[in-house]
Amino acid sequence: MKYIFVTGGVVSSLGKGLAAAALGTLLERRGLKVLMQKFDPYLNVDPGTMSPFQHGEVYVLDDGAETDLDLGHYERFTSGRLSQLNNLTSGQVYENVIKKERKGDYLGATVQVIPHVTDEIKQRIYNVTNQTDADIIITEIGGTTGDIEGLPFLEALRQFKDEVGHENVAFMHATLIPYIKAAEELKTKPTQQSVAKLREIGIAPDVIICRAEHPIDNEIKRKLSMFCNIRPEAVVPFVDIKGTIYEAPLKLHEEKLDTIICERLGLATNEPDLLEWRNIVDRIVNPTHTVKIGVVGKYIDLQDAYKSIYESLTHAGAANDTKVDVVRIDSGDIEAEGAGKYLEGISAILIPGGFGDRGIEGKIDAARHARENNVPYFGICLGMQIATIEFARHACELELAHSTEFDPSTPHPVICLLEEQKEVTNMGASMRLGTWETRLSEESRSAKLYGATTINERHRHRYEFNQNYRSQFEKAGLRLVGTSPDGTLGEIVEIPDHPFFIAVQFHPEFQSKPTAAHPLFKGFVAAALENRS
């Protein structure tokens, strides 16, 4: 087994996850089997209870693990299917150590960061190693070198390298090369300091990924090579990408990153086959058509809150030879000023998932606008519940219909708490999570788009469609076309006589890839094209 560890310095949000995922793409295209994972130093057990404003979206895996959004990059850029083993936090580490101490597993020893915490971190790597047939494991370490909470992870990696052999481990360090506008210069000192901090810990990077707004010349490479004790060719520029993030593997291949890594780890491979990837990038960057799709949400100011939604729209756009111009619309603005002002000229409307009652009425207004004006509508998770509430109120004349999440005393609880959720008190990892099977009606639009009547999709919710209202909905024109295998849980609703009105309780965005756009997103963008004004 070969191991690549990706660290970051200078500042956060450098794109370590993107660089790691792009390297994974390149190594897979060389014929290697790659598995990726993320170690996060924060003390939360997982991101499941964290605000999107704090952390961006929560990415859900097949086994129900609520993980960091970077795992979404990993699954989109590579073929690996990840599990809860592939995301480790300090919270999990300390929780496990304390449990072992309480059970007496340490035989009365004083429990310390070294060796007990570092051993727990290393053990996760060994566990993953023993359960995969991958050739390479790429592990990204969250945070910034020098952060106090990250020190146990870096110390564990230093020890791990000695245990498995230096020839089997490569370190890739991502840093920022800032541009000082007044001096019109790129500055290398922050990177020098970051590498020095890493070397104090006992880790010498084999590759430095240099994020920059402007091109990095040979003089800067030479300077970093000298002060960071690294070969000049291992100083790899990663200049801001203007087109699409899917250009990242191509840009890093031009800088020979994959070649450097393969040489460092003694891997004899062919040059990567990047023809398919280049074609995908070309379809994204040079489409024939353009369409405006409004995404109506409550976390709209934060790019990462709906990261997988935006990427899925990009994939579906490429599949339709179309640039998707995403118009981000705050549901609170619609609530205050009405749907017409914000949705005029929009060819399709998507309402994503979310929690809490802020902006709910604005989302309901947006769903009504889509339904009554024949604008293609795609509701995801909360977006499905919003569509149900809106239809109940305005098509079924159930004026006070609502979800019990937002109005526990509603006389018409068309969305209600899942039965197994009623006794839940702990919020973390307690929703309906992970991949579940859905059965589709043969004549439904969804079945035609999937080309199947049995599908498996990832879930993350507590509330469900109340089937006591099913016959009333169907008489008025809203059909339940997807259910759990036993028929007890509603999964997909459609309006058959609408150009495109599909709302799903699950999260299809977690299975879309640039190489395989999700069929529901693909159909949605196609419908938006048909509806262009």
CSV table of C-alpha atoms in Angstrom, one decimal, residues 4-11 14-16 19-20 23 139 141-147 154 170-177 189-199 201 203-211 224 228 230 234-238 252 257 261:
chain,number,residue,atom,x,y,z
A,4,ILE,CA,-0.3,10.2,0.2
A,5,PHE,CA,-1.0,12.8,3.0
A,6,VAL,CA,-2.2,16.2,2.0
A,7,THR,CA,-1.6,19.1,4.4
A,8,GLY,CA,-2.2,22.8,4.2
A,9,GLY,CA,-0.5,25.9,5.3
A,10,VAL,CA,-0.8,29.7,5.5
A,11,VAL,CA,-4.6,30.0,5.4
A,14,LEU,CA,-6.9,26.7,-0.1
A,15,GLY,CA,-8.5,23.9,-2.1
A,16,LYS,CA,-6.6,21.0,-0.5
A,19,ALA,CA,-6.1,19.2,-5.2
A,20,ALA,CA,-6.3,15.9,-3.5
A,23,LEU,CA,-4.6,13.9,-7.9
A,139,THR,CA,-5.6,11.4,3.1
A,141,ILE,CA,-5.7,16.7,6.8
A,142,GLY,CA,-8.1,19.5,7.5
A,143,GLY,CA,-7.1,22.8,9.0
A,144,THR,CA,-3.8,24.7,8.7
A,145,THR,CA,-0.4,23.7,9.8
A,146,GLY,CA,0.3,25.3,13.2
A,147,ASP,CA,-3.2,24.9,14.5
A,154,LEU,CA,0.6,15.5,12.2
A,170,ALA,CA,4.5,11.0,0.2
A,171,PHE,CA,3.5,14.3,1.8
A,172,MET,CA,1.9,17.0,-0.4
A,173,HIS,CA,1.7,20.5,1.2
A,174,ALA,CA,-0.7,23.1,-0.2
A,175,THR,CA,0.1,26.8,0.6
A,176,LEU,CA,-0.8,30.3,-0.6
A,177,ILE,CA,1.6,32.5,-2.6
A,189,LYS,CA,7.7,34.0,2.8
A,190,PRO,CA,4.4,32.6,4.1
A,191,THR,CA,5.1,29.3,2.4
A,192,GLN,CA,8.6,29.3,3.7
A,193,GLN,CA,7.2,29.8,7.3
A,194,SER,CA,4.5,27.1,6.8
A,195,VAL,CA,7.0,24.5,5.6
A,196,ALA,CA,9.4,25.4,8.4
A,197,LYS,CA,6.5,24.8,10.9
A,198,LEU,CA,5.8,21.4,9.3
A,199,ARG,CA,9.5,20.5,9.4
A,201,ILE,CA,7.0,18.6,13.6
A,203,ILE,CA,7.5,16.2,8.3
A,204,ALA,CA,9.3,17.3,5.2
A,205,PRO,CA,6.9,17.8,2.2
A,206,ASP,CA,7.8,15.9,-1.0
A,207,VAL,CA,5.6,18.3,-3.1
A,208,ILE,CA,4.4,21.9,-2.5
A,209,ILE,CA,1.2,22.9,-4.2
A,210,CYS,CA,1.3,26.7,-4.6
A,211,ARG,CA,-2.1,28.4,-4.8
A,224,LEU,CA,11.1,28.0,-2.7
A,228,CYS,CA,12.1,24.7,1.7
A,230,ILE,CA,12.7,20.6,-2.1
A,234,ALA,CA,8.3,19.5,-7.0
A,235,VAL,CA,7.1,23.1,-6.5
A,236,VAL,CA,3.8,22.8,-8.4
A,237,PRO,CA,1.9,25.9,-9.3
A,238,PHE,CA,-1.9,25.7,-8.9
A,252,LEU,CA,-1.9,19.7,-12.3
A,257,LEU,CA,2.2,16.4,-10.3
A,261,ILE,CA,4.2,11.4,-7.0
